[in-house]
Amino acid sequence: MYQLRINDLTTDQFLSNYWQKKPLLIKGGFQNFVDPIEPEELAGLAMEETIESRLITNHNDDWQAYHGPFEDFSRLTDTNSTLLVQAVDHWHPDAAQLIEPFRFIPNWRIDDLMISYSTPGGGVGPHLDQYDVFIIQGQGKRHWRVGMPDPSLKQFAQNKSLLQVEQFEALIDAVLEPGDILYIPPGCPHEGYAVENALNYSVGFRAPDQKDLISNFADYLIDHELGNKRYSDPNLFKPDSVGLISEDEIDTVQKLMKDLLEDRSTFKHWFGTMISQPKHDMDLAPLDEPLHCEELVEYLASAETVVRAGGVRSVYQITPEQILLSINGETYRLPLTSLAGVKLLTDENSFTVSQIKNALNCVEFMKTFTKLISEGTYYLQEGDEFE
Ligand code: SIN
Ligand code: CO
């Protein structure tokens, strides 16, 4: 397990002083850092069709971007090149462990673990990201510069898949060594170039914008055949101007839409379903034969630990009547009495079979857990501790 130390700050101090406010260099954030993956393994992942990867080169200031899967790595030259692989936490359990120290941030805000390997001089150039990120330095060294958000900075496309930003003033200018971490809030310009062959791990976050939310909510309404109430005007009287849409009419239309958004129970069910949807493919190993509920207890007796598969997104919400447990885009309605079990599935990355035993007294919870085990979302592992 990786132990995070945020300089001499508590997590509360970090959250109130830095999170979404200003970048921070965390020197020795992970002491005696050991890389969970080798560059060769990363390259292996970049050869897979289902895994999103990119290669960026910047020889003599000529920026080029190539998209995986890659059949060979001839473009990953001794200098000025970077290989980036998205959502490695879905595929590599040891690498997925790097997300765990950051789980003082709610599950639903966490996106994925991106890993890059860069050769001296290599990087993706100066750019802005829309999301918070912790960039962990693995093996090698990389020179990073990070600035504060500046709306006057112009962005431009180096080529059609590489958006960069013009030169910026740096607040942090440092060479990162293994175990050092950079926290970068959204919109802060940054650039990092390898000094030696370097592995970097980016724990990224997600934050939906209004148009994503509205369009996804609209899709949900269509899928669930909701939102069919139509505009009506039984008290209509002859207007002075038939060309005018009146303020009252606009109020009525806005109310029609707001009523839908203010239906808290629909809203929560939609939000949990939407936000728990993974953006990348999963690497789940379903059981050969789905389990029946009656077989669950016996099946669980075969091991001591239950592990949540890498990249699984699990969150819950509490309503006056029930718990909405959302896992990978599916929402289960469970009784309020199953809270302890739901917390194991969402707050913990792994737990012991004996910890979940009590929760299985609730039939609805047991059915849900049986399904999750059958589809490989959670799996059994020998030993009582996940290493
Ligand atoms: C990288 O690791 O090269 C990219 C990280 C970033 O700047 O977002
Ligand atoms: Co970035």
mmCIF file of C-alpha atoms and ligand atoms in Angstrom:
data_model
loop_
_atom_site.group_PDB
_atom_site.id
_atom_site.type_symbol
_atom_site.label_atom_id
_atom_site.label_comp_id
_atom_site.label_asym_id
_atom_site.label_seq_id
_atom_site.Cartn_x
_atom_site.Cartn_y
_atom_site.Cartn_z
ATOM 1 C CA MET A 1 0.000 0.000 0.000
ATOM 2 C CA TYR A 2 1.268 3.482 -0.823
ATOM 3 C CA GLN A 3 1.253 5.953 2.069
ATOM 4 C CA LEU A 4 0.673 9.542 1.022
ATOM 5 C CA ARG A 5 2.241 12.426 2.936
ATOM 6 C CA ILE A 6 1.176 15.865 1.689
ATOM 7 C CA ASN A 7 4.202 17.796 2.939
ATOM 8 C CA ASP A 8 3.262 18.698 6.520
ATOM 9 C CA LEU A 9 -0.430 19.203 5.693
ATOM 10 C CA THR A 10 -3.415 17.250 6.909
ATOM 11 C CA THR A 11 -5.840 16.249 4.170
ATOM 12 C CA ASP A 12 -8.266 18.888 5.499
ATOM 13 C CA GLN A 13 -5.574 21.569 5.231
ATOM 14 C CA PHE A 14 -4.754 20.407 1.714
ATOM 15 C CA LEU A 15 -8.420 20.518 0.727
ATOM 16 C CA SER A 16 -9.054 23.967 2.163
ATOM 17 C CA ASN A 17 -5.827 25.597 0.943
ATOM 18 C CA TYR A 18 -4.999 23.883 -2.358
ATOM 19 C CA TRP A 19 -7.762 21.663 -3.799
ATOM 20 C CA GLN A 20 -9.165 23.480 -6.866
ATOM 21 C CA LYS A 21 -7.266 26.609 -5.779
ATOM 22 C CA LYS A 22 -3.565 26.400 -6.419
ATOM 23 C CA PRO A 23 -0.942 23.900 -7.529
ATOM 24 C CA LEU A 24 1.274 22.198 -4.977
ATOM 25 C CA LEU A 25 4.587 20.391 -5.152
ATOM 26 C CA ILE A 26 4.515 17.481 -2.712
ATOM 27 C CA LYS A 27 8.185 16.564 -2.185
ATOM 28 C CA GLY A 28 8.555 12.917 -1.196
ATOM 29 C CA GLY A 29 4.781 12.395 -1.209
ATOM 30 C CA PHE A 30 5.499 8.678 -1.398
ATOM 31 C CA GLN A 31 8.661 7.736 0.506
ATOM 32 C CA ASN A 32 10.899 5.026 -1.014
ATOM 33 C CA PHE A 33 8.653 4.893 -4.059
ATOM 34 C CA VAL A 34 8.561 1.595 -5.947
ATOM 35 C CA ASP A 35 7.040 1.646 -9.440
ATOM 36 C CA PRO A 36 4.049 -0.712 -9.719
ATOM 37 C CA ILE A 37 4.711 -1.278 -13.431
ATOM 38 C CA GLU A 38 7.681 -1.465 -15.812
ATOM 39 C CA PRO A 39 7.915 0.548 -19.051
ATOM 40 C CA GLU A 40 7.834 -2.723 -21.034
ATOM 41 C CA GLU A 41 4.505 -3.682 -19.430
ATOM 42 C CA LEU A 42 3.136 -0.250 -20.236
ATOM 43 C CA ALA A 43 4.180 -0.721 -23.857
ATOM 44 C CA GLY A 44 2.420 -4.120 -23.812
ATOM 45 C CA LEU A 45 -0.819 -2.427 -22.736
ATOM 46 C CA ALA A 46 -0.425 0.141 -25.515
ATOM 47 C CA MET A 47 -0.531 -2.734 -28.029
ATOM 48 C CA GLU A 48 -4.043 -3.722 -26.936
ATOM 49 C CA GLU A 49 -6.991 -2.696 -29.068
ATOM 50 C CA THR A 50 -9.247 -2.048 -26.063
ATOM 51 C CA ILE A 51 -6.787 0.244 -24.266
ATOM 52 C CA GLU A 52 -6.501 3.905 -25.209
ATOM 53 C CA SER A 53 -2.929 5.024 -25.836
ATOM 54 C CA ARG A 54 -1.016 7.824 -27.534
ATOM 55 C CA LEU A 55 2.537 8.522 -28.550
ATOM 56 C CA ILE A 56 3.755 12.111 -28.739
ATOM 57 C CA THR A 57 7.067 13.117 -30.270
ATOM 58 C CA ASN A 58 8.717 16.523 -30.279
ATOM 59 C CA HIS A 59 11.873 16.304 -32.353
ATOM 60 C CA ASN A 60 13.255 19.747 -33.225
ATOM 61 C CA ASP A 61 10.043 21.400 -32.046
ATOM 62 C CA ASP A 62 7.968 19.402 -34.496
ATOM 63 C CA TRP A 63 5.085 18.047 -32.400
ATOM 64 C CA GLN A 64 3.458 14.846 -33.650
ATOM 65 C CA ALA A 65 0.731 12.730 -32.058
ATOM 66 C CA TYR A 66 -0.001 9.088 -32.896
ATOM 67 C CA HIS A 67 -2.860 6.982 -31.582
ATOM 68 C CA GLY A 68 -2.592 3.365 -30.423
ATOM 69 C CA PRO A 69 -2.871 0.460 -30.504
ATOM 70 C CA PHE A 70 0.818 0.237 -31.466
ATOM 71 C CA GLU A 71 2.421 -2.688 -33.246
ATOM 72 C CA ASP A 72 5.935 -1.471 -32.572
ATOM 73 C CA PHE A 73 7.616 1.339 -30.699
ATOM 74 C CA SER A 74 10.050 2.608 -33.299
ATOM 75 C CA ARG A 75 8.679 6.106 -32.689
ATOM 76 C CA LEU A 76 9.447 5.862 -28.985
ATOM 77 C CA THR A 77 12.988 7.057 -29.613
ATOM 78 C CA ASP A 78 15.849 7.619 -27.150
ATOM 79 C CA THR A 79 14.893 11.268 -26.780
ATOM 80 C CA ASN A 80 11.871 13.564 -27.194
ATOM 81 C CA SER A 81 9.091 11.005 -27.114
ATOM 82 C CA THR A 82 6.304 10.066 -24.716
ATOM 83 C CA LEU A 83 3.989 7.081 -24.582
ATOM 84 C CA LEU A 84 0.725 7.668 -22.677
ATOM 85 C CA VAL A 85 -1.711 4.936 -21.651
ATOM 86 C CA GLN A 86 -5.164 5.737 -20.269
ATOM 87 C CA ALA A 87 -7.102 3.934 -17.500
ATOM 88 C CA VAL A 88 -4.279 1.584 -16.539
ATOM 89 C CA ASP A 89 -6.079 1.001 -13.219
ATOM 90 C CA HIS A 90 -8.639 -1.046 -15.186
ATOM 91 C CA TRP A 91 -5.982 -3.479 -16.356
ATOM 92 C CA HIS A 92 -3.194 -3.566 -13.823
ATOM 93 C CA PRO A 93 -4.142 -4.253 -10.177
ATOM 94 C CA ASP A 94 -0.745 -3.153 -8.795
ATOM 95 C CA ALA A 95 -0.888 0.149 -10.664
ATOM 96 C CA ALA A 96 -4.504 0.596 -9.512
ATOM 97 C CA GLN A 97 -3.171 0.733 -5.938
ATOM 98 C CA LEU A 98 -1.783 4.194 -6.727
ATOM 99 C CA ILE A 99 -5.320 5.609 -6.732
ATOM 100 C CA GLU A 100 -6.087 4.417 -3.196
ATOM 101 C CA PRO A 101 -4.121 7.075 -1.237
ATOM 102 C CA PHE A 102 -6.226 9.746 -2.970
ATOM 103 C CA ARG A 103 -9.544 8.296 -1.856
ATOM 104 C CA PHE A 104 -10.006 11.120 0.596
ATOM 105 C CA ILE A 105 -11.672 12.619 -2.498
ATOM 106 C CA PRO A 106 -15.147 11.066 -3.125
ATOM 107 C CA ASN A 107 -15.247 8.046 -5.457
ATOM 108 C CA TRP A 108 -17.465 9.765 -7.994
ATOM 109 C CA ARG A 109 -14.896 12.511 -8.597
ATOM 110 C CA ILE A 110 -12.096 10.049 -9.376
ATOM 111 C CA ASP A 111 -11.573 9.257 -13.041
ATOM 112 C CA ASP A 112 -8.641 7.031 -13.887
ATOM 113 C CA LEU A 113 -4.917 6.410 -13.705
ATOM 114 C CA MET A 114 -3.015 7.497 -16.794
ATOM 115 C CA ILE A 115 0.616 6.448 -17.066
ATOM 116 C CA SER A 116 3.256 7.989 -19.275
ATOM 117 C CA TYR A 117 6.767 6.941 -20.163
ATOM 118 C CA SER A 118 8.957 9.658 -21.588
ATOM 119 C CA THR A 119 12.494 9.779 -22.898
ATOM 120 C CA PRO A 120 14.758 12.827 -22.233
ATOM 121 C CA GLY A 121 13.204 16.008 -23.630
ATOM 122 C CA GLY A 122 9.868 14.197 -24.100
ATOM 123 C CA GLY A 123 6.558 15.565 -22.879
ATOM 124 C CA VAL A 124 3.190 16.654 -24.207
ATOM 125 C CA GLY A 125 4.140 20.334 -24.216
ATOM 126 C CA PRO A 126 2.540 23.257 -22.374
ATOM 127 C CA HIS A 127 -1.198 22.697 -21.922
ATOM 128 C CA LEU A 128 -4.254 23.077 -19.715
ATOM 129 C CA ASP A 129 -6.437 20.279 -18.391
ATOM 130 C CA GLN A 130 -10.084 20.722 -17.441
ATOM 131 C CA TYR A 131 -9.713 18.454 -14.433
ATOM 132 C CA ASP A 132 -7.696 18.198 -11.248
ATOM 133 C CA VAL A 133 -4.756 15.837 -11.408
ATOM 134 C CA PHE A 134 -2.070 14.436 -9.112
ATOM 135 C CA ILE A 135 1.034 13.602 -11.149
ATOM 136 C CA ILE A 136 3.313 11.151 -9.363
ATOM 137 C CA GLN A 137 6.929 10.863 -10.429
ATOM 138 C CA GLY A 138 8.005 7.262 -10.807
ATOM 139 C CA GLN A 139 11.419 6.127 -11.996
ATOM 140 C CA GLY A 140 13.594 8.798 -13.617
ATOM 141 C CA LYS A 141 13.299 12.559 -13.356
ATOM 142 C CA ARG A 142 11.162 15.119 -15.059
ATOM 143 C CA HIS A 143 11.339 18.911 -15.103
ATOM 144 C CA TRP A 144 7.903 20.412 -14.475
ATOM 145 C CA ARG A 145 6.615 23.968 -14.651
ATOM 146 C CA VAL A 146 3.132 24.840 -13.425
ATOM 147 C CA GLY A 147 1.392 28.218 -13.467
ATOM 148 C CA MET A 148 -1.848 29.714 -12.189
ATOM 149 C CA PRO A 149 -4.963 29.901 -14.393
ATOM 150 C CA ASP A 150 -4.772 32.882 -16.730
ATOM 151 C CA PRO A 151 -7.742 33.555 -19.026
ATOM 152 C CA SER A 152 -5.537 35.645 -21.331
ATOM 153 C CA LEU A 153 -3.384 32.601 -22.238
ATOM 154 C CA LYS A 154 -4.118 31.505 -25.781
ATOM 155 C CA GLN A 155 -4.557 27.850 -26.650
ATOM 156 C CA PHE A 156 -3.593 26.552 -30.065
ATOM 157 C CA ALA A 157 -3.511 23.192 -31.822
ATOM 158 C CA GLN A 158 0.056 21.968 -32.442
ATOM 159 C CA ASN A 159 -1.610 19.410 -34.638
ATOM 160 C CA LYS A 160 -5.147 18.125 -34.795
ATOM 161 C CA SER A 161 -4.893 16.027 -31.648
ATOM 162 C CA LEU A 162 -2.538 18.102 -29.531
ATOM 163 C CA LEU A 163 -3.861 21.259 -27.937
ATOM 164 C CA GLN A 164 -1.219 23.433 -26.324
ATOM 165 C CA VAL A 165 -1.063 26.791 -24.586
ATOM 166 C CA GLU A 166 1.321 29.693 -25.062
ATOM 167 C CA GLN A 167 4.224 30.248 -22.655
ATOM 168 C CA PHE A 168 3.185 31.008 -19.100
ATOM 169 C CA GLU A 169 4.720 32.226 -15.871
ATOM 170 C CA ALA A 170 5.608 29.355 -13.526
ATOM 171 C CA LEU A 171 4.618 29.204 -9.880
ATOM 172 C CA ILE A 172 6.279 25.801 -9.541
ATOM 173 C CA ASP A 173 9.483 25.083 -11.441
ATOM 174 C CA ALA A 174 11.103 21.872 -10.225
ATOM 175 C CA VAL A 175 12.748 18.634 -11.235
ATOM 176 C CA LEU A 176 10.645 15.812 -9.798
ATOM 177 C CA GLU A 177 12.295 12.716 -8.381
ATOM 178 C CA PRO A 178 10.733 9.318 -7.637
ATOM 179 C CA GLY A 179 7.913 9.657 -5.090
ATOM 180 C CA ASP A 180 7.446 13.414 -5.623
ATOM 181 C CA ILE A 181 3.915 14.476 -6.552
ATOM 182 C CA LEU A 182 2.449 17.526 -8.255
ATOM 183 C CA TYR A 183 -1.114 18.555 -7.575
ATOM 184 C CA ILE A 184 -2.511 20.602 -10.481
ATOM 185 C CA PRO A 185 -5.996 22.174 -10.287
ATOM 186 C CA PRO A 186 -8.142 22.573 -13.433
ATOM 187 C CA GLY A 187 -7.024 25.269 -15.840
ATOM 188 C CA CYS A 188 -3.455 25.622 -14.511
ATOM 189 C CA PRO A 189 -0.994 25.652 -17.414
ATOM 190 C CA HIS A 190 1.721 23.034 -17.058
ATOM 191 C CA GLU A 191 4.502 21.295 -18.948
ATOM 192 C CA GLY A 192 6.898 18.533 -18.028
ATOM 193 C CA TYR A 193 9.935 17.247 -19.895
ATOM 194 C CA ALA A 194 11.851 14.127 -18.974
ATOM 195 C CA VAL A 195 15.396 14.698 -17.762
ATOM 196 C CA GLU A 196 16.011 10.949 -17.626
ATOM 197 C CA ASN A 197 13.740 8.171 -18.946
ATOM 198 C CA ALA A 198 10.726 8.720 -16.723
ATOM 199 C CA LEU A 199 7.485 7.104 -15.653
ATOM 200 C CA ASN A 200 4.697 9.421 -14.516
ATOM 201 C CA TYR A 201 1.382 8.420 -12.992
ATOM 202 C CA SER A 202 -1.563 10.810 -13.314
ATOM 203 C CA VAL A 203 -4.483 10.270 -10.951
ATOM 204 C CA GLY A 204 -7.180 12.214 -12.768
ATOM 205 C CA PHE A 205 -10.560 13.467 -11.641
ATOM 206 C CA ARG A 206 -13.817 14.135 -13.436
ATOM 207 C CA ALA A 207 -16.267 16.996 -13.167
ATOM 208 C CA PRO A 208 -19.200 17.025 -15.588
ATOM 209 C CA ASP A 209 -20.164 20.306 -17.222
ATOM 210 C CA GLN A 210 -23.716 21.626 -17.642
ATOM 211 C CA LYS A 211 -24.146 20.439 -21.213
ATOM 212 C CA ASP A 212 -22.920 16.920 -20.374
ATOM 213 C CA LEU A 213 -25.375 16.810 -17.484
ATOM 214 C CA ILE A 214 -28.345 18.127 -19.425
ATOM 215 C CA SER A 215 -27.776 15.937 -22.459
ATOM 216 C CA ASN A 216 -27.239 12.835 -20.338
ATOM 217 C CA PHE A 217 -30.326 13.645 -18.263
ATOM 218 C CA ALA A 218 -32.330 13.964 -21.486
ATOM 219 C CA ASP A 219 -31.104 10.522 -22.627
ATOM 220 C CA TYR A 220 -32.129 9.088 -19.244
ATOM 221 C CA LEU A 221 -35.626 10.562 -19.590
ATOM 222 C CA ILE A 222 -36.009 8.973 -23.018
ATOM 223 C CA ASP A 223 -34.715 5.577 -21.814
ATOM 224 C CA HIS A 224 -37.073 5.612 -18.818
ATOM 225 C CA GLU A 225 -40.027 7.138 -20.686
ATOM 226 C CA LEU A 226 -40.130 10.090 -18.324
ATOM 227 C CA GLY A 227 -40.651 13.799 -18.949
ATOM 228 C CA ASN A 228 -43.817 13.456 -21.020
ATOM 229 C CA LYS A 229 -45.744 16.281 -19.378
ATOM 230 C CA ARG A 230 -46.473 18.821 -22.091
ATOM 231 C CA TYR A 231 -46.822 22.588 -22.045
ATOM 232 C CA SER A 232 -50.441 23.620 -21.511
ATOM 233 C CA ASP A 233 -52.268 26.968 -21.229
ATOM 234 C CA PRO A 234 -55.894 26.446 -20.165
ATOM 235 C CA ASN A 235 -56.094 30.091 -18.989
ATOM 236 C CA LEU A 236 -54.934 31.620 -22.252
ATOM 237 C CA PHE A 237 -56.445 34.993 -23.191
ATOM 238 C CA LYS A 238 -56.058 36.940 -26.388
ATOM 239 C CA PRO A 239 -52.674 38.737 -26.303
ATOM 240 C CA ASP A 240 -52.022 42.271 -27.608
ATOM 241 C CA SER A 241 -49.299 40.924 -29.834
ATOM 242 C CA VAL A 242 -49.482 37.374 -31.190
ATOM 243 C CA GLY A 243 -45.830 37.588 -32.191
ATOM 244 C CA LEU A 244 -44.653 37.944 -28.585
ATOM 245 C CA ILE A 245 -43.665 35.073 -26.278
ATOM 246 C CA SER A 246 -44.574 36.584 -22.917
ATOM 247 C CA GLU A 247 -42.590 36.486 -19.649
ATOM 248 C CA ASP A 248 -45.396 34.411 -18.088
ATOM 249 C CA GLU A 249 -45.163 31.864 -20.873
ATOM 250 C CA ILE A 250 -41.390 31.620 -20.438
ATOM 251 C CA ASP A 251 -41.969 31.164 -16.676
ATOM 252 C CA THR A 252 -44.313 28.269 -17.448
ATOM 253 C CA VAL A 253 -41.833 26.604 -19.819
ATOM 254 C CA GLN A 254 -38.998 27.007 -17.302
ATOM 255 C CA LYS A 255 -41.201 25.567 -14.564
ATOM 256 C CA LEU A 256 -42.074 22.594 -16.756
ATOM 257 C CA MET A 257 -38.365 21.820 -17.084
ATOM 258 C CA LYS A 258 -37.475 22.676 -13.471
ATOM 259 C CA ASP A 259 -40.191 20.358 -12.138
ATOM 260 C CA LEU A 260 -38.364 17.452 -13.758
ATOM 261 C CA LEU A 261 -34.990 18.484 -12.368
ATOM 262 C CA GLU A 262 -36.502 19.017 -8.938
ATOM 263 C CA ASP A 263 -37.893 15.502 -8.759
ATOM 264 C CA ARG A 264 -35.183 14.480 -6.292
ATOM 265 C CA SER A 265 -35.730 10.757 -6.529
ATOM 266 C CA THR A 266 -35.490 10.619 -10.345
ATOM 267 C CA PHE A 267 -32.563 13.020 -10.214
ATOM 268 C CA LYS A 268 -30.596 10.896 -7.740
ATOM 269 C CA HIS A 269 -31.265 7.677 -9.628
ATOM 270 C CA TRP A 270 -30.130 9.309 -12.866
ATOM 271 C CA PHE A 271 -27.048 10.941 -11.349
ATOM 272 C CA GLY A 272 -25.786 7.770 -9.658
ATOM 273 C CA THR A 273 -26.357 5.756 -12.834
ATOM 274 C CA MET A 274 -24.608 8.334 -15.020
ATOM 275 C CA ILE A 275 -21.648 9.175 -12.802
ATOM 276 C CA SER A 276 -20.823 5.527 -12.073
ATOM 277 C CA GLN A 277 -20.457 4.761 -15.778
ATOM 278 C CA PRO A 278 -16.794 3.994 -16.592
ATOM 279 C CA LYS A 279 -15.388 5.905 -19.557
ATOM 280 C CA HIS A 280 -13.021 3.121 -20.561
ATOM 281 C CA ASP A 281 -13.365 -0.612 -21.129
ATOM 282 C CA MET A 282 -13.214 -2.823 -18.066
ATOM 283 C CA ASP A 283 -11.182 -5.984 -17.567
ATOM 284 C CA LEU A 284 -13.698 -8.064 -15.627
ATOM 285 C CA ALA A 285 -13.530 -11.846 -15.277
ATOM 286 C CA PRO A 286 -17.131 -13.084 -14.935
ATOM 287 C CA LEU A 287 -17.671 -16.499 -13.363
ATOM 288 C CA ASP A 288 -18.063 -19.305 -15.920
ATOM 289 C CA GLU A 289 -21.515 -20.034 -14.492
ATOM 290 C CA PRO A 290 -23.438 -17.198 -12.814
ATOM 291 C CA LEU A 291 -23.996 -17.921 -9.113
ATOM 292 C CA HIS A 292 -27.421 -18.485 -7.629
ATOM 293 C CA CYS A 293 -28.213 -16.674 -4.423
ATOM 294 C CA GLU A 294 -28.343 -19.919 -2.453
ATOM 295 C CA GLU A 295 -24.786 -20.762 -3.577
ATOM 296 C CA LEU A 296 -23.260 -17.471 -2.494
ATOM 297 C CA VAL A 297 -22.394 -18.278 1.113
ATOM 298 C CA GLU A 298 -20.701 -21.518 0.133
ATOM 299 C CA TYR A 299 -18.814 -19.764 -2.670
ATOM 300 C CA LEU A 300 -17.605 -17.048 -0.297
ATOM 301 C CA ALA A 301 -16.306 -19.701 2.103
ATOM 302 C CA SER A 302 -13.631 -20.561 -0.487
ATOM 303 C CA ALA A 303 -11.590 -17.404 0.223
ATOM 304 C CA GLU A 304 -11.034 -14.742 2.834
ATOM 305 C CA THR A 305 -10.981 -11.490 0.929
ATOM 306 C CA VAL A 306 -13.309 -9.769 -1.527
ATOM 307 C CA VAL A 307 -11.655 -7.319 -3.918
ATOM 308 C CA ARG A 308 -13.312 -4.656 -6.058
ATOM 309 C CA ALA A 309 -11.994 -5.013 -9.617
ATOM 310 C CA GLY A 310 -9.741 -2.207 -10.911
ATOM 311 C CA GLY A 311 -11.603 0.821 -12.264
ATOM 312 C CA VAL A 312 -15.007 -0.240 -10.888
ATOM 313 C CA ARG A 313 -16.991 2.884 -10.023
ATOM 314 C CA SER A 314 -19.161 2.350 -6.966
ATOM 315 C CA VAL A 315 -21.138 5.034 -5.140
ATOM 316 C CA TYR A 316 -24.334 5.251 -3.127
ATOM 317 C CA GLN A 317 -26.999 7.743 -2.176
ATOM 318 C CA ILE A 318 -29.512 7.691 0.628
ATOM 319 C CA THR A 319 -33.140 8.630 0.066
ATOM 320 C CA PRO A 320 -35.867 8.628 2.764
ATOM 321 C CA GLU A 321 -37.049 5.189 1.553
ATOM 322 C CA GLN A 322 -33.972 3.356 0.311
ATOM 323 C CA ILE A 323 -30.323 3.278 -0.644
ATOM 324 C CA LEU A 324 -29.435 3.751 -4.290
ATOM 325 C CA LEU A 325 -26.263 1.790 -4.954
ATOM 326 C CA SER A 326 -24.759 2.651 -8.342
ATOM 327 C CA ILE A 327 -22.015 0.471 -9.772
ATOM 328 C CA ASN A 328 -20.623 0.874 -13.276
ATOM 329 C CA GLY A 329 -23.734 2.523 -14.662
ATOM 330 C CA GLU A 330 -26.316 0.329 -12.958
ATOM 331 C CA THR A 331 -28.374 1.428 -9.941
ATOM 332 C CA TYR A 332 -29.696 -1.026 -7.357
ATOM 333 C CA ARG A 333 -32.435 -0.083 -4.870
ATOM 334 C CA LEU A 334 -31.633 -1.518 -1.461
ATOM 335 C CA PRO A 335 -33.222 -1.217 1.983
ATOM 336 C CA LEU A 336 -31.791 1.362 4.374
ATOM 337 C CA THR A 337 -30.805 -1.470 6.704
ATOM 338 C CA SER A 338 -28.135 -2.631 4.227
ATOM 339 C CA LEU A 339 -26.006 0.490 4.719
ATOM 340 C CA ALA A 340 -23.075 -1.342 6.344
ATOM 341 C CA GLY A 341 -22.808 -3.736 3.377
ATOM 342 C CA VAL A 342 -23.196 -0.919 0.850
ATOM 343 C CA LYS A 343 -20.361 0.983 2.529
ATOM 344 C CA LEU A 344 -18.066 -2.036 2.192
ATOM 345 C CA LEU A 345 -18.824 -2.158 -1.548
ATOM 346 C CA THR A 346 -18.219 1.557 -2.043
ATOM 347 C CA ASP A 347 -15.896 2.927 0.653
ATOM 348 C CA GLU A 348 -13.497 -0.020 0.550
ATOM 349 C CA ASN A 349 -11.306 -1.369 -2.173
ATOM 350 C CA SER A 350 -11.206 -4.763 -0.474
ATOM 351 C CA PHE A 351 -12.788 -6.308 2.609
ATOM 352 C CA THR A 352 -12.945 -9.654 4.320
ATOM 353 C CA VAL A 353 -15.677 -12.229 3.746
ATOM 354 C CA SER A 354 -16.489 -12.120 7.457
ATOM 355 C CA GLN A 355 -17.033 -8.332 7.271
ATOM 356 C CA ILE A 356 -19.783 -8.739 4.651
ATOM 357 C CA LYS A 357 -21.490 -11.745 6.283
ATOM 358 C CA ASN A 358 -24.059 -9.763 8.298
ATOM 359 C CA ALA A 359 -25.168 -7.750 5.279
ATOM 360 C CA LEU A 360 -26.096 -10.990 3.509
ATOM 361 C CA ASN A 361 -29.019 -11.441 5.895
ATOM 362 C CA CYS A 362 -30.818 -8.896 3.706
ATOM 363 C CA VAL A 363 -32.193 -10.738 0.669
ATOM 364 C CA GLU A 364 -32.026 -7.735 -1.689
ATOM 365 C CA PHE A 365 -28.413 -7.066 -0.741
ATOM 366 C CA MET A 366 -27.554 -10.744 -1.129
ATOM 367 C CA LYS A 367 -29.098 -10.818 -4.633
ATOM 368 C CA THR A 368 -27.188 -7.712 -5.662
ATOM 369 C CA PHE A 369 -23.904 -9.014 -4.261
ATOM 370 C CA THR A 370 -24.435 -12.388 -5.985
ATOM 371 C CA LYS A 371 -24.831 -10.588 -9.309
ATOM 372 C CA LEU A 372 -21.750 -8.426 -8.708
ATOM 373 C CA ILE A 373 -19.648 -11.496 -7.882
ATOM 374 C CA SER A 374 -21.025 -13.380 -10.917
ATOM 375 C CA GLU A 375 -20.119 -10.592 -13.316
ATOM 376 C CA GLY A 376 -16.621 -10.183 -11.811
ATOM 377 C CA THR A 377 -17.137 -6.658 -10.518
ATOM 378 C CA TYR A 378 -15.982 -7.987 -7.137
ATOM 379 C CA TYR A 379 -13.894 -11.128 -6.882
ATOM 380 C CA LEU A 380 -12.520 -13.415 -4.241
ATOM 381 C CA GLN A 381 -8.890 -13.535 -3.300
ATOM 382 C CA GLU A 382 -6.958 -15.791 -0.959
ATOM 383 C CA GLY A 383 -5.495 -14.270 2.192
ATOM 384 C CA ASP A 384 -6.993 -11.737 4.542
ATOM 385 C CA GLU A 385 -5.150 -8.732 3.262
ATOM 386 C CA PHE A 386 -5.039 -7.186 -0.189
ATOM 387 C CA GLU A 387 -1.448 -6.352 -1.027
HETATM 388 C C1 SIN B 1 2.351 13.235 -18.949
HETATM 389 O O1 SIN B 1 2.498 12.423 -18.016
HETATM 390 O O2 SIN B 1 3.205 13.371 -19.811
HETATM 391 C C2 SIN B 1 1.153 14.110 -19.080
HETATM 392 C C3 SIN B 1 0.605 14.514 -17.797
HETATM 393 C C4 SIN B 1 -0.141 15.801 -17.971
HETATM 394 O O3 SIN B 1 0.464 16.816 -18.109
HETATM 395 O O4 SIN B 1 -1.375 15.827 -17.942
HETATM 396 CO CO CO B 2 -1.799 17.767 -18.155
#
